[in-house]
Short mmCIF file of C-alpha atoms and ligand atoms in Angstrom, two decimals:
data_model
loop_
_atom_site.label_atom_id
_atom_site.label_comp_id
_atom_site.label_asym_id
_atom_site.label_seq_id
_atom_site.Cartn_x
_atom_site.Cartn_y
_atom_site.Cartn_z
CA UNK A 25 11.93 -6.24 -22.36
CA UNK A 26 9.43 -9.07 -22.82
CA UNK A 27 9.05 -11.02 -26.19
CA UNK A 28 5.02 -10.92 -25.28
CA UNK A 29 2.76 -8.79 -23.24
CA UNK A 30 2.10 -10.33 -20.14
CA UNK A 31 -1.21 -11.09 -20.04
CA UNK A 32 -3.07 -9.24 -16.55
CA UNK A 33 -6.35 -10.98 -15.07
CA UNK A 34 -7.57 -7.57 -12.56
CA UNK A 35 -9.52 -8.31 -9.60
CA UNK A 36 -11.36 -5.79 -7.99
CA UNK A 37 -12.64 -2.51 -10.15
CA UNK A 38 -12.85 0.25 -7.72
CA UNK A 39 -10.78 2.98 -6.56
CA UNK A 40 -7.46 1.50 -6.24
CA UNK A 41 -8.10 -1.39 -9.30
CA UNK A 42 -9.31 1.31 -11.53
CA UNK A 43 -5.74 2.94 -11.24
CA UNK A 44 -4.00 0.01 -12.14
CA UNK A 45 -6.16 -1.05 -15.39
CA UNK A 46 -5.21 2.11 -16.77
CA UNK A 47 -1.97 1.33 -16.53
CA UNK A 48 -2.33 -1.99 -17.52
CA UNK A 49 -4.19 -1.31 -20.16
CA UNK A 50 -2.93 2.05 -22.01
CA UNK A 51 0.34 3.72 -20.17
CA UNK A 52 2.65 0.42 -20.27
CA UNK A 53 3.21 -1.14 -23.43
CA UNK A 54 4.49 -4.96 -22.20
CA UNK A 55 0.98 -5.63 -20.33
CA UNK A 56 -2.48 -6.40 -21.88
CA UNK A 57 -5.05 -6.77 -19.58
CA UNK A 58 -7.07 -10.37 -20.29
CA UNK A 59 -9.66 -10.87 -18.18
CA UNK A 60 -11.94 -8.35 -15.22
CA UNK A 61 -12.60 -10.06 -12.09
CA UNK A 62 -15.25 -8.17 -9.99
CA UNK A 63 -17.71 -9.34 -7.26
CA UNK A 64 -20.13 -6.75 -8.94
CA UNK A 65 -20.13 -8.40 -12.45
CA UNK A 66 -21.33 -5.06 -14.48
CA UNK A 67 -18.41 -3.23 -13.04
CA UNK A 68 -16.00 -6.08 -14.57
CA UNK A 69 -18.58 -6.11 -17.78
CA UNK A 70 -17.81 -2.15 -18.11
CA UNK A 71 -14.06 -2.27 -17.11
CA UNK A 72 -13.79 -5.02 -19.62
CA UNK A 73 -15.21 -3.11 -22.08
CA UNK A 74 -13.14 0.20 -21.24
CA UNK A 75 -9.69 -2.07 -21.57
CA UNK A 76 -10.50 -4.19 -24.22
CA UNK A 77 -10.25 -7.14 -21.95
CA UNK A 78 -11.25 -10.36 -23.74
CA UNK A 79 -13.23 -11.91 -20.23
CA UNK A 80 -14.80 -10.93 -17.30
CA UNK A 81 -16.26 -12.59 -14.55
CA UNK A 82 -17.49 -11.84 -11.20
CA UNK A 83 -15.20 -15.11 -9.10
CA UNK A 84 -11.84 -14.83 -9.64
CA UNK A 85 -11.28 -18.90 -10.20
CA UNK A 86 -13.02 -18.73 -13.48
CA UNK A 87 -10.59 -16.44 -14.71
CA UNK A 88 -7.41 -18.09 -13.17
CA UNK A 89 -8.33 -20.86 -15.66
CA UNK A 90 -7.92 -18.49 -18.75
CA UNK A 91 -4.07 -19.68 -20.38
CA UNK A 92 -3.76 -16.61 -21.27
CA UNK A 93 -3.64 -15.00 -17.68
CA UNK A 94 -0.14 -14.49 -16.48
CA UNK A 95 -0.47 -12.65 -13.39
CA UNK A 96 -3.24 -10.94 -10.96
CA UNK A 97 -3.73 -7.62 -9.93
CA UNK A 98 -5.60 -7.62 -6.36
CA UNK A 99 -7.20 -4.53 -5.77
CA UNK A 100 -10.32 -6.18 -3.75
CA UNK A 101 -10.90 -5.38 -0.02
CA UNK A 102 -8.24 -6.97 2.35
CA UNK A 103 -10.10 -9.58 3.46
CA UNK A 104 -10.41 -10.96 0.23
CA UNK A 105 -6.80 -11.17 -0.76
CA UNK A 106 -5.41 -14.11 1.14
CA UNK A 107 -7.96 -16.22 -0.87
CA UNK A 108 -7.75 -14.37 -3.75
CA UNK A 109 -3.86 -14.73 -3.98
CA UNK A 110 -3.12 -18.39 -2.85
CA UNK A 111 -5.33 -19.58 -5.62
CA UNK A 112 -3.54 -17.59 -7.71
CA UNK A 113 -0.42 -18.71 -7.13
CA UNK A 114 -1.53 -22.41 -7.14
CA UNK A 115 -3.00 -21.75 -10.32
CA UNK A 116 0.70 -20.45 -11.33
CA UNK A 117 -0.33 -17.31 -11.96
CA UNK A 118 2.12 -14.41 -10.99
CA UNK A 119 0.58 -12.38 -8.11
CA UNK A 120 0.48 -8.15 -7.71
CA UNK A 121 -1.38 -7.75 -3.79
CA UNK A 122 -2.75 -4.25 -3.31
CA UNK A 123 -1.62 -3.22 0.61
CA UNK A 124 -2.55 -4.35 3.48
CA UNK A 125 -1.49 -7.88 2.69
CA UNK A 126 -3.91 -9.66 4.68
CA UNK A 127 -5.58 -9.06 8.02
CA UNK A 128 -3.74 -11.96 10.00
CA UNK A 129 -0.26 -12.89 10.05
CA UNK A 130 -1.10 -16.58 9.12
CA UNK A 131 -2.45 -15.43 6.16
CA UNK A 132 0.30 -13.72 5.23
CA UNK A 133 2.73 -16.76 6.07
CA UNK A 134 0.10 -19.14 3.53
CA UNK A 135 0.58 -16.10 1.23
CA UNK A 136 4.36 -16.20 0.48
CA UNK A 137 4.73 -20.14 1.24
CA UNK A 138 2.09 -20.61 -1.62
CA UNK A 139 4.18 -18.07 -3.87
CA UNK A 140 7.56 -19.56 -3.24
CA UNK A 141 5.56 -23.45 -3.34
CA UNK A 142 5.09 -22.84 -7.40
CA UNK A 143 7.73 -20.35 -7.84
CA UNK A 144 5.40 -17.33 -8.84
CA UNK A 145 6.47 -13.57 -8.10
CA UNK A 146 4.39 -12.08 -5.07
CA UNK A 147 4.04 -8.14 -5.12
CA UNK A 148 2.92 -5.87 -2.46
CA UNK A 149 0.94 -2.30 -3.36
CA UNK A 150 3.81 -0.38 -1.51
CA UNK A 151 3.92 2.62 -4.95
CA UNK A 152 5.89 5.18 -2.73
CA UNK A 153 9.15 2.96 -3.31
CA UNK A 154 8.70 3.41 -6.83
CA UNK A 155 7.82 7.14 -6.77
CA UNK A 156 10.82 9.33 -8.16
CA UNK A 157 11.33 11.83 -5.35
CA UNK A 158 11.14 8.31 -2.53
CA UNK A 159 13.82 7.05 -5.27
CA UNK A 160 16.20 10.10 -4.77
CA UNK A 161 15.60 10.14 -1.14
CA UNK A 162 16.65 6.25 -0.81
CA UNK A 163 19.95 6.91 -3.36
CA UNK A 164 20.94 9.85 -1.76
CA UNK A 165 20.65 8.40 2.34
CA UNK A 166 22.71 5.14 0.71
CA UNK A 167 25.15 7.94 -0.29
CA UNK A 168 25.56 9.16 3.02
CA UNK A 169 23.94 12.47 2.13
CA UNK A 170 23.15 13.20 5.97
CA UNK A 171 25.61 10.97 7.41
CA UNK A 172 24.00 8.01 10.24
CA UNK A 173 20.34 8.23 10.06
CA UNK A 174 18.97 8.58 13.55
CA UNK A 175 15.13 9.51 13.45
CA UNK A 176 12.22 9.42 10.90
CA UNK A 177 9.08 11.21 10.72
CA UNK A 178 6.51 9.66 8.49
CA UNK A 179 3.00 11.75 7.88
CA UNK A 180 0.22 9.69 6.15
CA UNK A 181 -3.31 11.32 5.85
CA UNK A 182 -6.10 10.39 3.64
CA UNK A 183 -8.38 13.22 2.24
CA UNK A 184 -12.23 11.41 2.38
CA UNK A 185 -13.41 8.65 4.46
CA UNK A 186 -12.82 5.48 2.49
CA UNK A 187 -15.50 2.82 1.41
CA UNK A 188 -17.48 1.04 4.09
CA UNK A 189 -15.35 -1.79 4.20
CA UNK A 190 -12.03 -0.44 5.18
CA UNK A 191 -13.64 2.20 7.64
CA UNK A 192 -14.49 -1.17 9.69
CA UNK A 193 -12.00 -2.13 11.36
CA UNK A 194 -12.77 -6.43 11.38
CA UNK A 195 -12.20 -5.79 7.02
CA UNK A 196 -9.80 -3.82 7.26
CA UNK A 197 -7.80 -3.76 9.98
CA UNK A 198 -8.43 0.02 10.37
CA UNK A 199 -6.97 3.60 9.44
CA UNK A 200 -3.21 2.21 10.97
CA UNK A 201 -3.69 -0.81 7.63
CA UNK A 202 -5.44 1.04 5.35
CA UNK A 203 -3.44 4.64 5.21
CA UNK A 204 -0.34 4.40 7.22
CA UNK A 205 0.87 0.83 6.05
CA UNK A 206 2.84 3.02 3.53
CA UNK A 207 4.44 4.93 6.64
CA UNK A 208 5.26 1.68 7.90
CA UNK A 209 6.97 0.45 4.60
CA UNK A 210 8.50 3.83 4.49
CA UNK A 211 9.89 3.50 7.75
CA UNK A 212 11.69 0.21 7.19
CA UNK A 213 12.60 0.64 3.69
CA UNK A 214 14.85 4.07 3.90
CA UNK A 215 16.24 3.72 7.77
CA UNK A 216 17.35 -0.15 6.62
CA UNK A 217 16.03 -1.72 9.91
CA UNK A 218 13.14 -3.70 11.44
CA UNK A 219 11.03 -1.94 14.10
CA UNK A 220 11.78 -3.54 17.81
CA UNK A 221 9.31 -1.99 19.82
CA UNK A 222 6.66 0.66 19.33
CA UNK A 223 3.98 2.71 21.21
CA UNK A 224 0.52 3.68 19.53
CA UNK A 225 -2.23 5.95 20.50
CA UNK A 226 -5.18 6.46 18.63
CA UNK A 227 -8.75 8.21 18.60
CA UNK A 228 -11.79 9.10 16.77
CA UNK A 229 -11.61 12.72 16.63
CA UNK A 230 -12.80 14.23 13.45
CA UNK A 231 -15.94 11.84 12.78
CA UNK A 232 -16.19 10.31 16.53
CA UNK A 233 -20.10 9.25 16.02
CA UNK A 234 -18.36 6.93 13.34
CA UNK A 235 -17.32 4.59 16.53
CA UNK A 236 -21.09 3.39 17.03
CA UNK A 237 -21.13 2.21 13.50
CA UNK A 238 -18.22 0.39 13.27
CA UNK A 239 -16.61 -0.83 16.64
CA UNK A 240 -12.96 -0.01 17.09
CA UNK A 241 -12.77 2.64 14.73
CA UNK A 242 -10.37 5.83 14.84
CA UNK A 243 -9.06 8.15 12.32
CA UNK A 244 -6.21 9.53 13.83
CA UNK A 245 -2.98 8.09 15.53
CA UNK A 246 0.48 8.32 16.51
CA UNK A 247 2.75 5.49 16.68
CA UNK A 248 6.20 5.82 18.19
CA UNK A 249 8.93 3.56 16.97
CA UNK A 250 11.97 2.10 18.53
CA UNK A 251 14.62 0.03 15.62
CA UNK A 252 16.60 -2.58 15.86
CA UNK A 253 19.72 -0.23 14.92
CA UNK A 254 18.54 2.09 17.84
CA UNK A 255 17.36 4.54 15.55
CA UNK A 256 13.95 6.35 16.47
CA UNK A 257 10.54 6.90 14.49
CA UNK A 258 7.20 8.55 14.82
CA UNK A 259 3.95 7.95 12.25
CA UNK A 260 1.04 10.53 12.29
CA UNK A 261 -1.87 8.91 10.66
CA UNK A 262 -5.32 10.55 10.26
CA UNK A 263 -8.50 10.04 7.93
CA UNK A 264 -10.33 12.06 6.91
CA UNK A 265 -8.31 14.74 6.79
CA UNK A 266 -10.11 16.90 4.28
CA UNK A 267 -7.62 18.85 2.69
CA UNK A 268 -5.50 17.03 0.61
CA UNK A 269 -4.06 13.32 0.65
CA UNK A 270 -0.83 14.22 2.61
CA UNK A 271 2.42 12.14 2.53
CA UNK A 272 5.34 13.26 3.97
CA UNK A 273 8.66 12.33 5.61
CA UNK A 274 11.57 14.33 7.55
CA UNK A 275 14.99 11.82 8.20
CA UNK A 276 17.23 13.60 10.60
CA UNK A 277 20.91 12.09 10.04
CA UNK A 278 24.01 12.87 12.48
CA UNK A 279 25.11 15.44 9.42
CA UNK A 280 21.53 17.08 8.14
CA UNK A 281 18.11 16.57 7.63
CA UNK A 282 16.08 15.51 4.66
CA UNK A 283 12.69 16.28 3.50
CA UNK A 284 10.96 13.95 1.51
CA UNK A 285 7.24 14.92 -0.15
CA UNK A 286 7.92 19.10 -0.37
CA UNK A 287 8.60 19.86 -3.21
CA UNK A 288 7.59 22.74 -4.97
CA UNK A 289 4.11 22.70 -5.58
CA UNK A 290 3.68 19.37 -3.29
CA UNK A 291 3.53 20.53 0.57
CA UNK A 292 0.71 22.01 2.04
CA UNK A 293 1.84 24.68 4.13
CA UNK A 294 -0.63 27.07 6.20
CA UNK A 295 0.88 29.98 8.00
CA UNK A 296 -0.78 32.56 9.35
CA UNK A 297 -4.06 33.50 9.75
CA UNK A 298 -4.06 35.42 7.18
CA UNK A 299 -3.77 32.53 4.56
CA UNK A 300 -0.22 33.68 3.74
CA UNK A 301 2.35 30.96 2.33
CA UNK A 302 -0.74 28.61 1.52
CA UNK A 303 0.05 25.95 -0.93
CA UNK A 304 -1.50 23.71 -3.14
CA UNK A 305 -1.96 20.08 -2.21
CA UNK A 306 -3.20 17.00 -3.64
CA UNK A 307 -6.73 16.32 -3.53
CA UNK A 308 -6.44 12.66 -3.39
CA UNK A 309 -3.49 9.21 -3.70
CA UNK A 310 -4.03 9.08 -7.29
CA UNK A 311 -2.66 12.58 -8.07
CA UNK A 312 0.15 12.39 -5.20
CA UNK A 313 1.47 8.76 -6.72
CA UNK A 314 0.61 8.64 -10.51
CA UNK A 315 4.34 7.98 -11.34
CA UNK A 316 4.91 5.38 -8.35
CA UNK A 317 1.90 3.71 -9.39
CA UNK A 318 3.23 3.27 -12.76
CA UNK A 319 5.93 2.29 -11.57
CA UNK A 320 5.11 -0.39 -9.73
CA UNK A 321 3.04 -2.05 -12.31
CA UNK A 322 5.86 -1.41 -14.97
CA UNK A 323 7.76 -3.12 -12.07
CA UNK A 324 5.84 -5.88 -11.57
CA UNK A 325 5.70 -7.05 -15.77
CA UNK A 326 9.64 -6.79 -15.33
CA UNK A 327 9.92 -9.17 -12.71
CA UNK A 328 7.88 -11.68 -14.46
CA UNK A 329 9.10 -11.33 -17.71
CA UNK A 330 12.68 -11.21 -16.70
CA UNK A 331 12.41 -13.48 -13.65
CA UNK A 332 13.62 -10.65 -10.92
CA UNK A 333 12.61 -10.53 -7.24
CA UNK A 334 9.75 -7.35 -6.51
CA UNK A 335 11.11 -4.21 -4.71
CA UNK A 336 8.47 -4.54 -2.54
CA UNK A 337 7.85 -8.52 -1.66
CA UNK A 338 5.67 -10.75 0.12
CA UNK A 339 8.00 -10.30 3.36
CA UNK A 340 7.94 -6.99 2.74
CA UNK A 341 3.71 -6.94 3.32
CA UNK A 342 4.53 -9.28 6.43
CA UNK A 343 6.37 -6.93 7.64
CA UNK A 344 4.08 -4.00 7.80
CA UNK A 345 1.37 -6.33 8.79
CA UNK A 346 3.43 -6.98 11.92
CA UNK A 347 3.55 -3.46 12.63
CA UNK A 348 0.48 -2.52 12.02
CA UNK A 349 -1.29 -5.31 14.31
CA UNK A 350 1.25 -4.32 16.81
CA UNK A 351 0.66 -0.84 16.83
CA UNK A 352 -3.16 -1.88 16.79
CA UNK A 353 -2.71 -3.94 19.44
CA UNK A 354 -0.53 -1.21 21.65
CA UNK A 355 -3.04 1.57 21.37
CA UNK A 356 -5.92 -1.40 22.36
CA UNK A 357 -3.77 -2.30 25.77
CA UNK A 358 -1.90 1.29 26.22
CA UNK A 359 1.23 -0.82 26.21
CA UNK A 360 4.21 -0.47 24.26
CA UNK A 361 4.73 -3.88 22.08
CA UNK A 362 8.00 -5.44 21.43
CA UNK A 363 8.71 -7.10 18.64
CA UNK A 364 8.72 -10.30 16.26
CA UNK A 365 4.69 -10.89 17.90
CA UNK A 366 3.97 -13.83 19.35
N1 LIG B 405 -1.75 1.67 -2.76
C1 LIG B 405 -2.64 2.60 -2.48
O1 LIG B 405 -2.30 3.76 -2.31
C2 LIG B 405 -4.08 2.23 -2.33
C3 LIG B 405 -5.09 3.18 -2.49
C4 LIG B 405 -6.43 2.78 -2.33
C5 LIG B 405 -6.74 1.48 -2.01
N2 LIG B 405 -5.71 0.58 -1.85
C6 LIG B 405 -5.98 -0.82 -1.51
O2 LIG B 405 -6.63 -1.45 -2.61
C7 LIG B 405 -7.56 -2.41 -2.15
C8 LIG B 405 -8.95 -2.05 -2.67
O3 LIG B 405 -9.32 -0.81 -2.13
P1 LIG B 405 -10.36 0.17 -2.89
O4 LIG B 405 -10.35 1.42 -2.13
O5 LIG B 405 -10.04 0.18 -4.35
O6 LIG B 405 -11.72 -0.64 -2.64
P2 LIG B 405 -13.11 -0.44 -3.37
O7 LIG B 405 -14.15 -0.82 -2.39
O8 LIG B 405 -13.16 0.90 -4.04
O9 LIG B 405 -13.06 -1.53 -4.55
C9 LIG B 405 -13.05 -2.91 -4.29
C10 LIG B 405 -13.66 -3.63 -5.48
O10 LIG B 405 -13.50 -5.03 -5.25
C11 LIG B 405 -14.74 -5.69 -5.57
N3 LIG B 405 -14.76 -6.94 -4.79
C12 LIG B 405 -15.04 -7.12 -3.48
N4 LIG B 405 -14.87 -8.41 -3.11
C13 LIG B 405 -14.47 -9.06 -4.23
C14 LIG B 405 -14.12 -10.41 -4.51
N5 LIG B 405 -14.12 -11.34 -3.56
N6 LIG B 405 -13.76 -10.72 -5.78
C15 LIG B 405 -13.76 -9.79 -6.76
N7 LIG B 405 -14.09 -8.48 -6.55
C16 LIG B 405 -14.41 -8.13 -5.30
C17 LIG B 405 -15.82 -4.70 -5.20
O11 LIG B 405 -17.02 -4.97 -5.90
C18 LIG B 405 -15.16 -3.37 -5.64
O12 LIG B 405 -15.45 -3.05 -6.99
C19 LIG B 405 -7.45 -2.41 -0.62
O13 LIG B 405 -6.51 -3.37 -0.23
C20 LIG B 405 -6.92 -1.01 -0.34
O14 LIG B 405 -6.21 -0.93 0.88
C21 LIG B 405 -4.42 0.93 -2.03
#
């Protein structure tokens, strides 16, 4: 527990940074949130007001100059947060990165070397680690509750098409960054090995005329994954997927199988045609993760006030980024991609 609140400079109001100033600001009792950063200065003006923040601005270096800002919350678009975060850290303030990381890999290096450079925590977004039923799941495979873990199935689907930005793929990477990064993490985190090659397909199927606006977009895909440990892996990504934000995972071991997302309540089963065993589902990320995204903000004012290393960390995002500009770059060429990329 921290003597002080640790003072939290946000950047970027919207969907995601709206999230975490609620937690910032009212469910955790070691943060305070100090300052609003947003491009759109009345949204930082009314978030400011909502929180009781002190300052807002609308560039995020006037803020990093406030003594009273400990850390920064990045919930901008993507290809904002390399900037955003490398000043941070060279202002030594602590840094909390929203997922995806960056959009390049030599971002992402600049990133962590800036972090490490002035010996400030770097946290990626990645809340289903911190979520109670991906918890269990992780305790209970490190138990050996279904003996050698040999094949993962990871289902990420958004419900609504997400803002402008992050439907184009040159800001955000595309659908592969800005849903299924958390399959990616996912992946890696409970089978306990890096991804050596993988195979991607993807397509514009559910809002195809959505490709003439923004070039290189697709909203859904399949990504086949080969790990270092031999173990195998598939991700099913699509967005929109209209009913419900969907996150799911099935880990088949040499002695069961465990389900991950389905609990009671939680799945969204369909049956038969006549709407038997339907089930409820969760209209949208917020709902599905409240508890990992406290979580992970509770998380992150740990680590800085009692000097631990993040769950989820700077070579953590790097790692996802990998994987997701492979996979980008395997359904682009129809080739499968081995990795570390060049
Ligand atoms: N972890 C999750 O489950 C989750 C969910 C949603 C979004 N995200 C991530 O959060 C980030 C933001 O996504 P969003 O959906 O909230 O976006 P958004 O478009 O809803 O909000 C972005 C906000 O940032 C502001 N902004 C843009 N450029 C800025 C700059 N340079 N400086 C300050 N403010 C700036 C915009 O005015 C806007 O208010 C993305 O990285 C996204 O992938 C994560």
């Amino acid at each position: 527990m921290s003597l002080r609140q640790v003072g939290i400079c946000l950047v970027g109001v919207g969907r995601a940074g709206a999230v975490h100033a609620r937690n910032y600001a009212f469910n955790l009792r070691d943060t305070r949130i100090v300052a609003i950063v947003d491009a759109n200065l009345n949204a930082a003006k009314a978030c400011a007001g909502e929180t009781g923040a002190e300052f807002y601005y609308s560039d995020h270096r006037d803020a990093l100059r406030v003594k009273e800002v400990d850390a920064v919350c990045i919930s901008t678009p993507t290809f904002t947060h390399a900037r955003i975060a490398i000043d941070a850290a060279e202002s030594g303030k602590h840094v909390f990165c929203e997922k995806p990381m960056a959009l390049t890999l030599k971002e992402a290096d600049e990133m962590i070397s800036a972090a490490k450079r002035q010996h400030v925590i770097l946290q990626i977004g990645f809340m289903r680690r911190f979520s109670p039923e991906f918890q269990a799941a992780k305790r209970q495979l490190a138990e050996g509750a279904i003996g050698k873990l040999t094949l993962i199935k990871s289902t990420g689907r958004g419900p609504g098409l997400p803002p402008t930005w992050a439907c184009d793929p040159r800001t955000s990477i595309g659908m592969l960054a800005e849903v299924n990064s958390h399959d990616f993490d996912t992946a890696r985190w409970l089978m306990e090995s890096e991804v050596e090659r993988l195979y991607a397909e993807a397509e514009a199927l559910a809002v195809p005329e959505l490709k003439e606006r923004y070039e290189g977009f697709y909203d859904r895909s399949v990504v086949v994954l080969r790990f270092r440990n031999k173990a195998l892996g598939v991700i099913d990504g699509a967005c929109p997927a209209k009913y419900g934000y969907d996150a799911r995972v099935e880990i088949l071991g040499t002695e069961g199988v465990m389900l991950v997302g389905e609990r009671n309540n939680q799945a969204v089963i369909i049956c038969t045609k006549q709407r038997g065993a339907y089930s409820s589902s969760f209209p949208s990320w917020r709902d599905r993760f409240r508890e990992g995204y406290l979580e992970e903000d509770r998380h992150f004012a740990d680590c800085i006030a009692n000097d631990k290393e993040p769950l989820a960390s700077g070579e953590d995002g790097r790692a996802v980024l990998e994987l997701t500009l492979a996979a980008t770059k395997s359904f682009k060429t129809g080739e499968p991609i081995t990795l570390p990329l060049e």
